[in-house]
Every structure is written in structure tokens, then in C-alpha cells.
PDB file of C-alpha atoms in Angstrom:
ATOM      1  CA  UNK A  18     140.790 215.453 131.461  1.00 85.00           C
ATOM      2  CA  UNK A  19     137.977 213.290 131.212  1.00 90.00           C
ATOM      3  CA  UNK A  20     139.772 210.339 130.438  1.00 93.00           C
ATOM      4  CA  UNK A  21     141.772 211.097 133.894  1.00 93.00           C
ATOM      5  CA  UNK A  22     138.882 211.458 135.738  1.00 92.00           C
ATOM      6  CA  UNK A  23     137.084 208.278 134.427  1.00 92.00           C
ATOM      7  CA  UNK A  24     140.665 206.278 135.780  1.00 93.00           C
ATOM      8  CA  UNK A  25     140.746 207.884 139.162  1.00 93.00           C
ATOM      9  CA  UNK A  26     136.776 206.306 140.049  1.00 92.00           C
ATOM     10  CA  UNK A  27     138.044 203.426 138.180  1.00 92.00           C
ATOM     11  CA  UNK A  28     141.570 203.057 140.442  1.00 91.00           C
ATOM     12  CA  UNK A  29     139.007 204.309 144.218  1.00 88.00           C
ATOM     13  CA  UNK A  30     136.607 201.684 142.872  1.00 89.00           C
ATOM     14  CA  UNK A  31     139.373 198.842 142.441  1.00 87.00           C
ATOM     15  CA  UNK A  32     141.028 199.751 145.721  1.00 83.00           C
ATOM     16  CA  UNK A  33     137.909 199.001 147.493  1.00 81.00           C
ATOM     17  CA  UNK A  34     137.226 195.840 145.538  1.00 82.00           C
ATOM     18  CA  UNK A  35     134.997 196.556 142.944  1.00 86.00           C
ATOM     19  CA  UNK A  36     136.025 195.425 138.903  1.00 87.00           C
ATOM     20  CA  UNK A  37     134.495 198.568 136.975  1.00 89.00           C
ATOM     21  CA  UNK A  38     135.667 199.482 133.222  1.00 90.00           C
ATOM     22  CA  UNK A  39     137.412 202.562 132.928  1.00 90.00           C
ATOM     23  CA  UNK A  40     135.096 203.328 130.179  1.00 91.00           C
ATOM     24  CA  UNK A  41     132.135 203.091 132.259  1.00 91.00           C
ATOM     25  CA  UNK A  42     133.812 205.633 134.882  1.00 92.00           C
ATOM     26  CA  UNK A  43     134.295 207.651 132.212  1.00 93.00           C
ATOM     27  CA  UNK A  44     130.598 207.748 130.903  1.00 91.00           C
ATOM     28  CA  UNK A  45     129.733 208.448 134.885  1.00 90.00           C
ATOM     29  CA  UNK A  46     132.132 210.970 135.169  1.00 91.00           C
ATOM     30  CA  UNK A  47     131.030 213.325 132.118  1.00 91.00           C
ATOM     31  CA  UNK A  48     127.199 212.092 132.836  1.00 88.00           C
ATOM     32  CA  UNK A  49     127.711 214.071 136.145  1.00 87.00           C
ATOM     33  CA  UNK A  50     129.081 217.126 134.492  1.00 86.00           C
ATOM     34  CA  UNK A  51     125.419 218.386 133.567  1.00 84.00           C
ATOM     35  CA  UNK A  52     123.698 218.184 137.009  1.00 82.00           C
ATOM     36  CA  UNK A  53     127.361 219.567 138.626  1.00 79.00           C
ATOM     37  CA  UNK A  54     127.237 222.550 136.509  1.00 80.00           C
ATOM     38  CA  UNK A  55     123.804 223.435 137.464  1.00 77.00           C
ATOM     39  CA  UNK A  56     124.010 223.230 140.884  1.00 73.00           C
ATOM     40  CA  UNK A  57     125.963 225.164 143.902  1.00 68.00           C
ATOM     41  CA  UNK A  58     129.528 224.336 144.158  1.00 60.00           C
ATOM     42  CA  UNK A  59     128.484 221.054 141.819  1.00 59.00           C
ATOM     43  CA  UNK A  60     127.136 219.075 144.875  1.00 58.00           C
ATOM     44  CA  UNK A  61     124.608 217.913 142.261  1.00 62.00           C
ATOM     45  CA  UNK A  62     127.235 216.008 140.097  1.00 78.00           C
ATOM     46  CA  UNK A  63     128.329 214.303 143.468  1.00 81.00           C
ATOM     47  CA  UNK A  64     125.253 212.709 144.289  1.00 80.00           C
ATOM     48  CA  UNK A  65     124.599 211.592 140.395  1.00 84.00           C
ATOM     49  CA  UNK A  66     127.879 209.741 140.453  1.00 88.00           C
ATOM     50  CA  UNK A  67     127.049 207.514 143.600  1.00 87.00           C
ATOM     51  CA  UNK A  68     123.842 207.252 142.162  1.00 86.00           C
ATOM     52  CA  UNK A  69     125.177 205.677 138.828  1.00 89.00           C
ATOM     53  CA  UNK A  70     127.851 203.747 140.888  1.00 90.00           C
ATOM     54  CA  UNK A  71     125.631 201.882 142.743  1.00 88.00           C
ATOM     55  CA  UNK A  72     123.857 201.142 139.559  1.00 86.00           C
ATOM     56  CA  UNK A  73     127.145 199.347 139.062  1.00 86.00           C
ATOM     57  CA  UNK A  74     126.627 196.896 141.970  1.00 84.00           C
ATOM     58  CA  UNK A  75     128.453 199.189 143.863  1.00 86.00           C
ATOM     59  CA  UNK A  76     126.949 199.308 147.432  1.00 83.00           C
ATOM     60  CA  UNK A  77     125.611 203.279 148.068  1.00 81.00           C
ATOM     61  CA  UNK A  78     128.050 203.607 151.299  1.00 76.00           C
ATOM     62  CA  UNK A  79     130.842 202.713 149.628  1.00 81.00           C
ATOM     63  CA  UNK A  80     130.104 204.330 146.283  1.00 85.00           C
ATOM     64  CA  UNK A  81     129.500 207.391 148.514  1.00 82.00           C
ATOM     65  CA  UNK A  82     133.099 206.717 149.783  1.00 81.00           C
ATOM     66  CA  UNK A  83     134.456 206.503 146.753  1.00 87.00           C
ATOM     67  CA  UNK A  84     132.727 210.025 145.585  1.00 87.00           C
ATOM     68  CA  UNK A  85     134.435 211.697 148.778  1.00 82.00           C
ATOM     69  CA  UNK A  86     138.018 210.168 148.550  1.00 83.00           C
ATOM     70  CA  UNK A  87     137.921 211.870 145.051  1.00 87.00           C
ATOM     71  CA  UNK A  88     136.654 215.004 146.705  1.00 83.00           C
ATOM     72  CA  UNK A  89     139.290 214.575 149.604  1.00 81.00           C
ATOM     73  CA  UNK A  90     142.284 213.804 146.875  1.00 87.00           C
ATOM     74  CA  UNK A  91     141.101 217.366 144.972  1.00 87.00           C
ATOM     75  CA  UNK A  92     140.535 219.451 148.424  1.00 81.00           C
ATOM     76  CA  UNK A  93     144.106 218.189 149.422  1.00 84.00           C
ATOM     77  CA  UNK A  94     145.549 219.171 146.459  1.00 89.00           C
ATOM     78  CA  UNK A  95     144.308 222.841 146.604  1.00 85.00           C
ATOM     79  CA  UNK A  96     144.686 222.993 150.292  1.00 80.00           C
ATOM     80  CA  UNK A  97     148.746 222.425 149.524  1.00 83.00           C
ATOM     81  CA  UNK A  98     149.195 224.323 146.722  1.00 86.00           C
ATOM     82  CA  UNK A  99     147.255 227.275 148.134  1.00 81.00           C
ATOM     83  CA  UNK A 100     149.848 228.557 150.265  1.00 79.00           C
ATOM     84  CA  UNK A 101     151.840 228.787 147.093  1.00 82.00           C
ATOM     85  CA  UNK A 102     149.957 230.441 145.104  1.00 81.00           C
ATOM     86  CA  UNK A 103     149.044 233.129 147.898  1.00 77.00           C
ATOM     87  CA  UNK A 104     153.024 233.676 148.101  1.00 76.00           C
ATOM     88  CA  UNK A 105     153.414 234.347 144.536  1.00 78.00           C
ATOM     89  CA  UNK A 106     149.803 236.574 143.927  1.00 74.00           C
ATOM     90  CA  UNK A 107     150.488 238.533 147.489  1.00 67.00           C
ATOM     91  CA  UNK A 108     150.244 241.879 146.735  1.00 60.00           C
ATOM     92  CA  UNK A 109     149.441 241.300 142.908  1.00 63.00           C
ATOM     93  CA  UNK A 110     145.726 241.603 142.741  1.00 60.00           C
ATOM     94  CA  UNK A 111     144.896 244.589 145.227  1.00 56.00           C
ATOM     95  CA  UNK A 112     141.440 245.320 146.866  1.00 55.00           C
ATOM     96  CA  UNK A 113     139.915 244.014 150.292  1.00 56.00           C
ATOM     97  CA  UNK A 114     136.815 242.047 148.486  1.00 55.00           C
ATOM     98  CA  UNK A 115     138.804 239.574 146.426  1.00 58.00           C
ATOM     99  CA  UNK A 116     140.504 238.860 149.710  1.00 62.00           C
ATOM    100  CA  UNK A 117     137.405 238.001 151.538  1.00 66.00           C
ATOM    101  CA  UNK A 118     136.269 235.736 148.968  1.00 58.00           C
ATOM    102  CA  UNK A 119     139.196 233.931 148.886  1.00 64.00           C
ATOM    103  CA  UNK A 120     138.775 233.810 152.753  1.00 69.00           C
ATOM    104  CA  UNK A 121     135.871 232.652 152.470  1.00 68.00           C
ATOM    105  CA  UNK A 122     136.473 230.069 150.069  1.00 62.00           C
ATOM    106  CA  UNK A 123     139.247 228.826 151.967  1.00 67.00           C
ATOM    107  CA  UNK A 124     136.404 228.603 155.269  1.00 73.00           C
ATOM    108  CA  UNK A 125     134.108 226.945 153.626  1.00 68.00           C
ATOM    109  CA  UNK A 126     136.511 224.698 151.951  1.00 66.00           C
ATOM    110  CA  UNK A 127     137.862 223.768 155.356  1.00 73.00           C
ATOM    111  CA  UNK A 128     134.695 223.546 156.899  1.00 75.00           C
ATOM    112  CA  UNK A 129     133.406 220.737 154.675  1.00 68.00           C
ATOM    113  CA  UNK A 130     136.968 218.854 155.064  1.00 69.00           C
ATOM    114  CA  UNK A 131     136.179 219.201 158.771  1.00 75.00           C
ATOM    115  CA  UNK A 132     133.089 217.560 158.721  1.00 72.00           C
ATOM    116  CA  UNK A 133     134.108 214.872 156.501  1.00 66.00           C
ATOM    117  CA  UNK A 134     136.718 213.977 158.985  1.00 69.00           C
ATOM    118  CA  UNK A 135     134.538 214.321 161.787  1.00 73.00           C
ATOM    119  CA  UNK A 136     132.011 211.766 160.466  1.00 67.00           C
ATOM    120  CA  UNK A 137     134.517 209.287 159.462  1.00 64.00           C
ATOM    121  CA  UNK A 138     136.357 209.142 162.895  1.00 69.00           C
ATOM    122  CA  UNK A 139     132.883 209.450 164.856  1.00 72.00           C
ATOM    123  CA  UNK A 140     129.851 207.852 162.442  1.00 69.00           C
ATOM    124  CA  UNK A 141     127.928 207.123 165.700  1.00 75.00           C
ATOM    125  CA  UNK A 142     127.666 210.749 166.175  1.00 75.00           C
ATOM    126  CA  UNK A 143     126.750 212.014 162.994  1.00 73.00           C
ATOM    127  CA  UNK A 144     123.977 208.772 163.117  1.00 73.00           C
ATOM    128  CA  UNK A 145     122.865 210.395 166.409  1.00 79.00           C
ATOM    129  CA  UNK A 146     122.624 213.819 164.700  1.00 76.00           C
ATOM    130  CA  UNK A 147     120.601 212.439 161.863  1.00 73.00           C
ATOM    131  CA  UNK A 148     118.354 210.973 163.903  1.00 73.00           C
ATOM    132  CA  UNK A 149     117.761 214.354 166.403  1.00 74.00           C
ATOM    133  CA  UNK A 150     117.019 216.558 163.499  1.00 73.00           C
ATOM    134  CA  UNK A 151     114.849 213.813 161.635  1.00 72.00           C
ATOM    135  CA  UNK A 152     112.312 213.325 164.869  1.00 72.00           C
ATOM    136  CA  UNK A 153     112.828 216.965 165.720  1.00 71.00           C
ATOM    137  CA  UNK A 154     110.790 217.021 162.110  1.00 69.00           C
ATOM    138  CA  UNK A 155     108.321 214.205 162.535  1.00 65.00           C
ATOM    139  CA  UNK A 156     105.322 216.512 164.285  1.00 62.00           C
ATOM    140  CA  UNK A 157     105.230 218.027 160.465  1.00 60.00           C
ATOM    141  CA  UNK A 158     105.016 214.930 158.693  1.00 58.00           C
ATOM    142  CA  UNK A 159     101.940 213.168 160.700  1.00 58.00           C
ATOM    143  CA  UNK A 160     101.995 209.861 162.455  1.00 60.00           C
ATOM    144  CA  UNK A 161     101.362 208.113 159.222  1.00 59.00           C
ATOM    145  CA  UNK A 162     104.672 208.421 158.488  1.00 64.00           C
ATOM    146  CA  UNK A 163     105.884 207.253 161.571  1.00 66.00           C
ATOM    147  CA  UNK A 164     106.992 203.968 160.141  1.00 69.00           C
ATOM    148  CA  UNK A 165     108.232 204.951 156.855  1.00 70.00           C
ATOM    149  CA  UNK A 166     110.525 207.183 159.022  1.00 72.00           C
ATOM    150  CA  UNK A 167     111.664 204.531 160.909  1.00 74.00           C
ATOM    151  CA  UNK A 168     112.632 202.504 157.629  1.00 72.00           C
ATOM    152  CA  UNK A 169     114.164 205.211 156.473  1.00 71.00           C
ATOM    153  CA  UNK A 170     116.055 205.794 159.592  1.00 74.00           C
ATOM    154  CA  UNK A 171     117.528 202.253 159.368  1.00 76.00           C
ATOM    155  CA  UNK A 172     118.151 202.385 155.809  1.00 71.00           C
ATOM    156  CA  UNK A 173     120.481 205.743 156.404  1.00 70.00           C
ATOM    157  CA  UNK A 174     122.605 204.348 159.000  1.00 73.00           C
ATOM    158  CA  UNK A 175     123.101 201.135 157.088  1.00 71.00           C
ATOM    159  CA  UNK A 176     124.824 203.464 154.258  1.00 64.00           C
ATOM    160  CA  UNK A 177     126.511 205.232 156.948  1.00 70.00           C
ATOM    161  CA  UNK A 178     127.846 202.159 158.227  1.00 71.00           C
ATOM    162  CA  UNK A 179     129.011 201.309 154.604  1.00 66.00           C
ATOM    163  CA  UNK A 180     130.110 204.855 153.826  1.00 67.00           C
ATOM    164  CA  UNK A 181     132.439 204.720 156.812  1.00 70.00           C
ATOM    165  CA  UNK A 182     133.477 201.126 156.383  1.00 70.00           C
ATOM    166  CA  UNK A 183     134.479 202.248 152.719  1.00 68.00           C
ATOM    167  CA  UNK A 184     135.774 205.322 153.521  1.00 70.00           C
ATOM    168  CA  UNK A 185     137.913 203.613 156.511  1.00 73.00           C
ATOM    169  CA  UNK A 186     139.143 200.771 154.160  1.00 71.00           C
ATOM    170  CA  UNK A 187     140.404 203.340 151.815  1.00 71.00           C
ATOM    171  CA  UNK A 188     142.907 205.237 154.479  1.00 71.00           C
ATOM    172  CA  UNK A 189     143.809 201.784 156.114  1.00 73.00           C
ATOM    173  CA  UNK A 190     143.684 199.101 153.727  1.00 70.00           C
ATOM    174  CA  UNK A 191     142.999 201.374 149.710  1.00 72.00           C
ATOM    175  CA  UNK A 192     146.480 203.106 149.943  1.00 77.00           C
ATOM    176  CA  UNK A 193     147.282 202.236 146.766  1.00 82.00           C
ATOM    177  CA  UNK A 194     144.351 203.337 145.220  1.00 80.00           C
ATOM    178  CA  UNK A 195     144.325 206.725 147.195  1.00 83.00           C
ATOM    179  CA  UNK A 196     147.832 206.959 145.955  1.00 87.00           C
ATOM    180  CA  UNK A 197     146.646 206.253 142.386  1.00 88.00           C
ATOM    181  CA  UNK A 198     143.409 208.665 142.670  1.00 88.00           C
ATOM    182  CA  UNK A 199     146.066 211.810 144.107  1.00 90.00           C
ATOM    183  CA  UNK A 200     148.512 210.848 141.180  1.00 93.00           C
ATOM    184  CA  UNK A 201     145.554 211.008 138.579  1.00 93.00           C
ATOM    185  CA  UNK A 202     144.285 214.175 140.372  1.00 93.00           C
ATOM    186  CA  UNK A 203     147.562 216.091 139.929  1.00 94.00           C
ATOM    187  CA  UNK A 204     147.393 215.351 136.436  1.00 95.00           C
ATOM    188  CA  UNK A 205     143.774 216.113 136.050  1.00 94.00           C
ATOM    189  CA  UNK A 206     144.230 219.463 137.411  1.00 93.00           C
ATOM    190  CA  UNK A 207     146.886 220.196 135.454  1.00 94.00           C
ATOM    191  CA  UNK A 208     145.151 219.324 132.111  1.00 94.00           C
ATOM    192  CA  UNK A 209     142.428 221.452 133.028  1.00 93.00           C
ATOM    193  CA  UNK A 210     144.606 224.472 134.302  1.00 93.00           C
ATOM    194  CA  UNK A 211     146.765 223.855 130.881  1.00 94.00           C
ATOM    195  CA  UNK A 212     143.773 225.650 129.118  1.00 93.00           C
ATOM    196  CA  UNK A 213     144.568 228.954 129.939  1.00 91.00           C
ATOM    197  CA  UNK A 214     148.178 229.239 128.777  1.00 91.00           C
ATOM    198  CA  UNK A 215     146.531 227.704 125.340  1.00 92.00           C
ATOM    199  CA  UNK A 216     144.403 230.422 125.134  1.00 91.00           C
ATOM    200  CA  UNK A 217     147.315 232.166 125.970  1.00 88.00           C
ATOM    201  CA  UNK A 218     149.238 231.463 123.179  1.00 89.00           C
ATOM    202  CA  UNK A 219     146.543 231.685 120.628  1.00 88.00           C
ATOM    203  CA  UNK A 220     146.073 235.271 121.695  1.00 86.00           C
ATOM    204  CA  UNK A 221     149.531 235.844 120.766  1.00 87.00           C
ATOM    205  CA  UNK A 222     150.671 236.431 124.481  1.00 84.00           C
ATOM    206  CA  UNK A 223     153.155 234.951 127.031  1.00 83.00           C
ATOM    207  CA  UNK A 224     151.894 231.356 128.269  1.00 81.00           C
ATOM    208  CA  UNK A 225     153.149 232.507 131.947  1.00 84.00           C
ATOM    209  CA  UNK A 226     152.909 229.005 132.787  1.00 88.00           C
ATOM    210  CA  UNK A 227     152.962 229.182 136.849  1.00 88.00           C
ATOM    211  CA  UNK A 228     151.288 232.740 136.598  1.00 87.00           C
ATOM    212  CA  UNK A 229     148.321 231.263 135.099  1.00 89.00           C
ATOM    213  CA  UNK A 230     148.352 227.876 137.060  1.00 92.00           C
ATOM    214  CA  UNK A 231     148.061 229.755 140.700  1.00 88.00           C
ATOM    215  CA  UNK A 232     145.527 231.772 139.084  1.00 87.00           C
ATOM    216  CA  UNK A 233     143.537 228.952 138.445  1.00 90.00           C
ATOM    217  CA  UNK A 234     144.388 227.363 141.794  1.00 88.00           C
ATOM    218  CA  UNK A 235     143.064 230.669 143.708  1.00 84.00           C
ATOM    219  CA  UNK A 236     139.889 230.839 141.447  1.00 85.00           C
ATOM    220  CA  UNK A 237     139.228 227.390 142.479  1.00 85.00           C
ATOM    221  CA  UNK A 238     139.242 227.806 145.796  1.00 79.00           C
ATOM    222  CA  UNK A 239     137.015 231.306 145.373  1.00 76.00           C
ATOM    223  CA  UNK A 240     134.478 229.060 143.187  1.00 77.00           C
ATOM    224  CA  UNK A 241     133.751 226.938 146.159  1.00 71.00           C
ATOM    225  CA  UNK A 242     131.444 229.364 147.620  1.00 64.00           C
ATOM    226  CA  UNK A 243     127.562 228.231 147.023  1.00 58.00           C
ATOM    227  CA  UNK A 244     126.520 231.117 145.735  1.00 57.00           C
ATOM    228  CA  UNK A 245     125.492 230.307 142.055  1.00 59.00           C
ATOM    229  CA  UNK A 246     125.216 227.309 140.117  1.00 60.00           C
ATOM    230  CA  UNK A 247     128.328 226.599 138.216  1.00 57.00           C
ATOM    231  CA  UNK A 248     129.403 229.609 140.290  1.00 61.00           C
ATOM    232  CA  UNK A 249     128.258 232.058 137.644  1.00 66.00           C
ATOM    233  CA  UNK A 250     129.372 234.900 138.203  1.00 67.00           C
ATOM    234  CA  UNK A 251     131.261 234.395 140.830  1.00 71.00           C
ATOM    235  CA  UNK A 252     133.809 232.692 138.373  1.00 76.00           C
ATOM    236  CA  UNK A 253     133.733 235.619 135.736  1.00 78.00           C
ATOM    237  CA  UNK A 254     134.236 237.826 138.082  1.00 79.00           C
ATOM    238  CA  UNK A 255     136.830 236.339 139.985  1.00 77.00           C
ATOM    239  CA  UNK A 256     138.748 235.058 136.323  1.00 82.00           C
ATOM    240  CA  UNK A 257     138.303 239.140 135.437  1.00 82.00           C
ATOM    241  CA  UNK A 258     140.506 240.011 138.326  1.00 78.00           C
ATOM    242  CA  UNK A 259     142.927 237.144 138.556  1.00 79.00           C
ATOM    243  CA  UNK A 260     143.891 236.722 134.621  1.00 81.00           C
ATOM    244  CA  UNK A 261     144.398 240.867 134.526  1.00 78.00           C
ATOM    245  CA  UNK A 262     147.936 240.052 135.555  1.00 75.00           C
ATOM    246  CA  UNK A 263     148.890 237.723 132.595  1.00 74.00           C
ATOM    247  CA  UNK A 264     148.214 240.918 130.192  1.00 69.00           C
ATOM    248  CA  UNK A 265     149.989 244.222 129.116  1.00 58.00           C
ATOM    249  CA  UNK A 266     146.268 245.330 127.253  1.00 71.00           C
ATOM    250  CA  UNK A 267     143.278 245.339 129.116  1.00 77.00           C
ATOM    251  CA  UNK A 268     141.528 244.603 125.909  1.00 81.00           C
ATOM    252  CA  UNK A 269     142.147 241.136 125.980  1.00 85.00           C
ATOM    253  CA  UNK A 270     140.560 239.984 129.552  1.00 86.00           C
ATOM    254  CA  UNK A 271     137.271 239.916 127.770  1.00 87.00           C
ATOM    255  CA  UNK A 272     137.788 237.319 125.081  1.00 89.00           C
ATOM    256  CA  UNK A 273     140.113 235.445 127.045  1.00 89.00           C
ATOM    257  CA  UNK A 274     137.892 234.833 130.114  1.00 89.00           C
ATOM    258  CA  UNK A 275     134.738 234.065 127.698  1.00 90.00           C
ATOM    259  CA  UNK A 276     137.070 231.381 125.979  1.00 92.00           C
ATOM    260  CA  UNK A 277     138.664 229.846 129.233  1.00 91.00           C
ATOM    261  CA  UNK A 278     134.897 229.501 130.216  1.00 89.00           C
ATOM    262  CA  UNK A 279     132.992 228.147 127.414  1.00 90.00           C
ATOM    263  CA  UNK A 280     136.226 225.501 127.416  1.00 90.00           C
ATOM    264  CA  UNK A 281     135.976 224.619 131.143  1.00 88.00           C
ATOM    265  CA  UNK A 282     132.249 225.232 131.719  1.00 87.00           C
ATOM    266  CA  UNK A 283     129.554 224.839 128.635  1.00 88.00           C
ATOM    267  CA  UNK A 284     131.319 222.382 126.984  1.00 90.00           C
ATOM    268  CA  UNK A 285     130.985 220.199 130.206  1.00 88.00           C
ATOM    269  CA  UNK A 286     127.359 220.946 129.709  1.00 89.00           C
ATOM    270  CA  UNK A 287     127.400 219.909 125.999  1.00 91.00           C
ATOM    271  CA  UNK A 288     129.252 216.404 126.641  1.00 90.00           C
ATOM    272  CA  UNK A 289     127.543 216.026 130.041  1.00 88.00           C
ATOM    273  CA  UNK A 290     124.311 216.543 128.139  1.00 89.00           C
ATOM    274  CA  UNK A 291     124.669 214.065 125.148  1.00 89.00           C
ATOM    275  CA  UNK A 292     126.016 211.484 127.593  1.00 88.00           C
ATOM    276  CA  UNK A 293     123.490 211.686 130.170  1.00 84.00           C
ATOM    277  CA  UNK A 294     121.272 211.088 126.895  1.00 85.00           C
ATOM    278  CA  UNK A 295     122.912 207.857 126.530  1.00 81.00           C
ATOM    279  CA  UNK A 296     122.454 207.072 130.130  1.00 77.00           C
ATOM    280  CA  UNK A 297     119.107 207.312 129.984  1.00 77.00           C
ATOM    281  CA  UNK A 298     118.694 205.496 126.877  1.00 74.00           C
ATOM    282  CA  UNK A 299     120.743 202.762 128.200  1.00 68.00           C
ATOM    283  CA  UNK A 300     118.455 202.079 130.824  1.00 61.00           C
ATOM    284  CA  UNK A 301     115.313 202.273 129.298  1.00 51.00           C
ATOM    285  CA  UNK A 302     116.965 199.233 127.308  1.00 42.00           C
ATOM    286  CA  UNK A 303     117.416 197.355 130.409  1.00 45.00           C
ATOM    287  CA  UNK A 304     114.112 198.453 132.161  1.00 51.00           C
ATOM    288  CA  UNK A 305     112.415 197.351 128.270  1.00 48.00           C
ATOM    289  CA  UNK A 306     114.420 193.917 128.608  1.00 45.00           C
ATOM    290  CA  UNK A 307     113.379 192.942 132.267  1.00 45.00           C
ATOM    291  CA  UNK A 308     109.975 193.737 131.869  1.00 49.00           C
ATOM    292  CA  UNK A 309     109.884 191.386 128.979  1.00 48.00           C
TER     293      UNK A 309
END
């Protein structure tokens, strides 16, 4: 899955003109995996990957772009094969609460797609926005900072202006490389939601291939909420409820939902861990080099 994920930034960085290895996408990718997993709904991992894209002479706006039109490739994804999955758990998993996260994931899942779209089709807006809230704030910073403000002001609207250019370029002029990041999506997603039937089978049970994928898909979209970082918790909880249906023994949610999450969750911690290491490392060398 990793390898998938590193192509899909690699393909969204080609489409918008930008010659990046697929190995380094890769090392971004799983770098972000340790800051995503401690954060709400992983917003950290976001901003460490246009962070280490622009590192890559990629401009922030863009890499920003790029970030999203991954984000917009996954949150399409779910949003289609939600329905589906709804259809075949309706009346499965009883009880009013799981439906009200799931609800709620769904609002806050469209909420964010909402604003996305909003401040692509209407950047002067969202510039205008920026800039009431900012000065609404200024009477707490001093007028020392008036100028620094200012700077920063203008710095934020030139990303914004990139960010939408990029983002723009990709739906008009990127096709391909939208088509490429939803192609490498659909695969990534179903490499990670291939897990479960593993453990599945190990456990000596019924795979229950499409029983376990919409599973997956609905505890996705209840994961969104920002409740907990890494949505802990929230994800144990919600994996309790939704994998009870692939057993006849009760006895076996336990282990399986401790497996399915030290799989999809710590390890991502482990790798993202030893290869932010390496990041690091990597740029001390070049810091170390320039200042000799």
C-alpha cells in the first residue's frame, strides 16, 4: 500500500509538471504516517507532506494542491461506495449511536468536500475571509506586528493563488493524472481493506470478502470524526461493532480487531517513525554541506 501511495503523489506531481522519483514519494508518504497517526482525523500527515514537497522544489500552493487532489480522489471514493455499503449493512448492525456516528462522519466528511470546492471556485473569497479573521485578531498581537502581519498576509494569498492555480490545472488541464491518482486510490484502498479477510483466514474463518470490505468502507467514514488522534477509540469501538457480523463466536472480535489495528495503525507508526529518522538525517547532511 505504500508503494501505491508513493505513485499516486508521484502521478498528481507529474500531472502538474513536476519530475519527482517515485521513491522519494514514497519516503514522503510513510514519513507522514507518524505525525497523521497522532493527530485528529490525520490532518497532521497532510501538512507534513506539502511541507516535504515543497522541499522538492515543489511550489507550497501547488504542493498543497497536490495533497488535496489525493484527499479529493479518497473522499470520492468513499462518498460512492458508501451508498453501497449502507445497502448491504442496513439493518445488520442495530442501535441508534452507531447510526449517528456514521451520520456524522458522513457531515463532516461532506462538510470539508464543501469547503474545498468552495475555495477553489471562489479563492477571492476565502482570501477575503482570511484576511477578516486575521485583523479581527491584530488588537491581541500589538502594533509591532503590524507589518509582519502584513507580510504574512501577502505571503498567504500568494499560496492561495498557487493552491488554486494548481488545484484548477489539475480538473482542467491534470486529467490524466487525476485519472491515474483515482486508479491508484482504488487499488490502495483495496490493499489496505484486503487485511481483514487475511486475518480472516488465519483465524480459520470465512474471508467474507465484500462483508469485510463495506465494513471497512463504513469504519472509514466513522473515523473521520476529530475526536482522537488516530481516532483511538473511536476506531476500536466502531471495528468492535462492525466486524461482529463476519463471526459465528464472539470470542474472536477481540484478537481480530487488535490484529487488524496493530497492521493498519502502529505499524504506520513504526515505518513512519524510522523513516522520518531518515528524513531528518538527510537534511542535516544537506544543512552540514551548505554551511560548509
Amino acid at each position: 500500500s505504500y508503494m501505491i501511495w508513493g505513485f499516486r503523489t508521484k502521478f498528481m506531481c507529474q500531472s502538474m509538471g513536476h519530475d519527482i522519483s517515485a521513491l522519494k514519494t514514497m519516503e514522503i508518504a510513510i514519513s507522514s504516517l507518524l505525525v497523521a497517526a497522532v493527530t485528529p482525523s490525520s490532518a497532521g500527515g497532510e501538512a507534513l507532506r506539502v511541507h516535504l514537497l515543497s522541499k522538492n522544489e515543489i511550489p507550497i500552493g501547488q504542493a498543497t494542491a497536490v495533497v488535496i487532489g489525493e484527499r479529493l480522489t479518497d473522499a470520492l471514493l468513499i462518498l460512492l461506495t458508501a451508498p453501497i455499503a449502507l445497502y448491504i449493512f442496513r439493518g445488520v448492525i442495530p442501535g441508534e449511536n452507531f447510526d449517528i456516528l456514521l451520520i456524522t462522519g458522513e457531515a463532516v466528511l461532506l462538510s470539508v468536500l464543501g469547503i474545498l470546492i468552495y475555495g477553489i471556485w471562489k479563492p477571492d473569497r476565502t482570501k477575503s475571509t482570511i484576511h477578516f479573521l486575521v485583523n479581527r485578531t491584530t488588537r491581541f498581537h500589538g502594533k509591532k506586528t503590524d507589518e509582519a502581519i502584513t507580510h504574512l498576509l501577502k505571503k498567504v494569498d500568494r499560496e492561495l493563488d498557487d493552491f488554486h492555480y494548481g488545484l484548477r490545472y489539475l480538473l482542467r488541464k491534470g486529467r490524466r493524472g487525476l485519472l491515474y491518482g483515482m486508479i491508484c486510490t482504488i487499488l490502495y484502498r483495496c490493499a489496505l481493506y484486503s487485511i481483514l479477510p487475511v486475518i480472516l483466514v488465519g483465524l480459520n474463518q470465512s474471508p467474507q470478502i465484500v462483508l469485510a470490505f463495506t465494513a471497512q468502507i463504513l469504519l472509514t467514514i466513522v473515523m473521520i470524526i476529530p475526536a482522537t488522534p488516530g481516532a483511538s477509540g473511536v476506531a476500536e469501538l466502531g471495528a468492535s461493532s462492525l466486524f461482529s457480523v463476519l463471526f459465528a463466536s464472539p470470542a474472536l472480535i477481540g484478537i481480530t480487531v487488535l490484529t487488524w489495528r496493530a497492521l493498519t495503525y502502529y505499524t504506520n507508526i513504526v515505518a513512519g517513525s524510522f523513516v522520518s529518522l531518515k528524513v531528518l538525517k538527510d537534511a542535516d547532511f544537506v544543512n552540514n554541506s551548505i554551511n560548509r
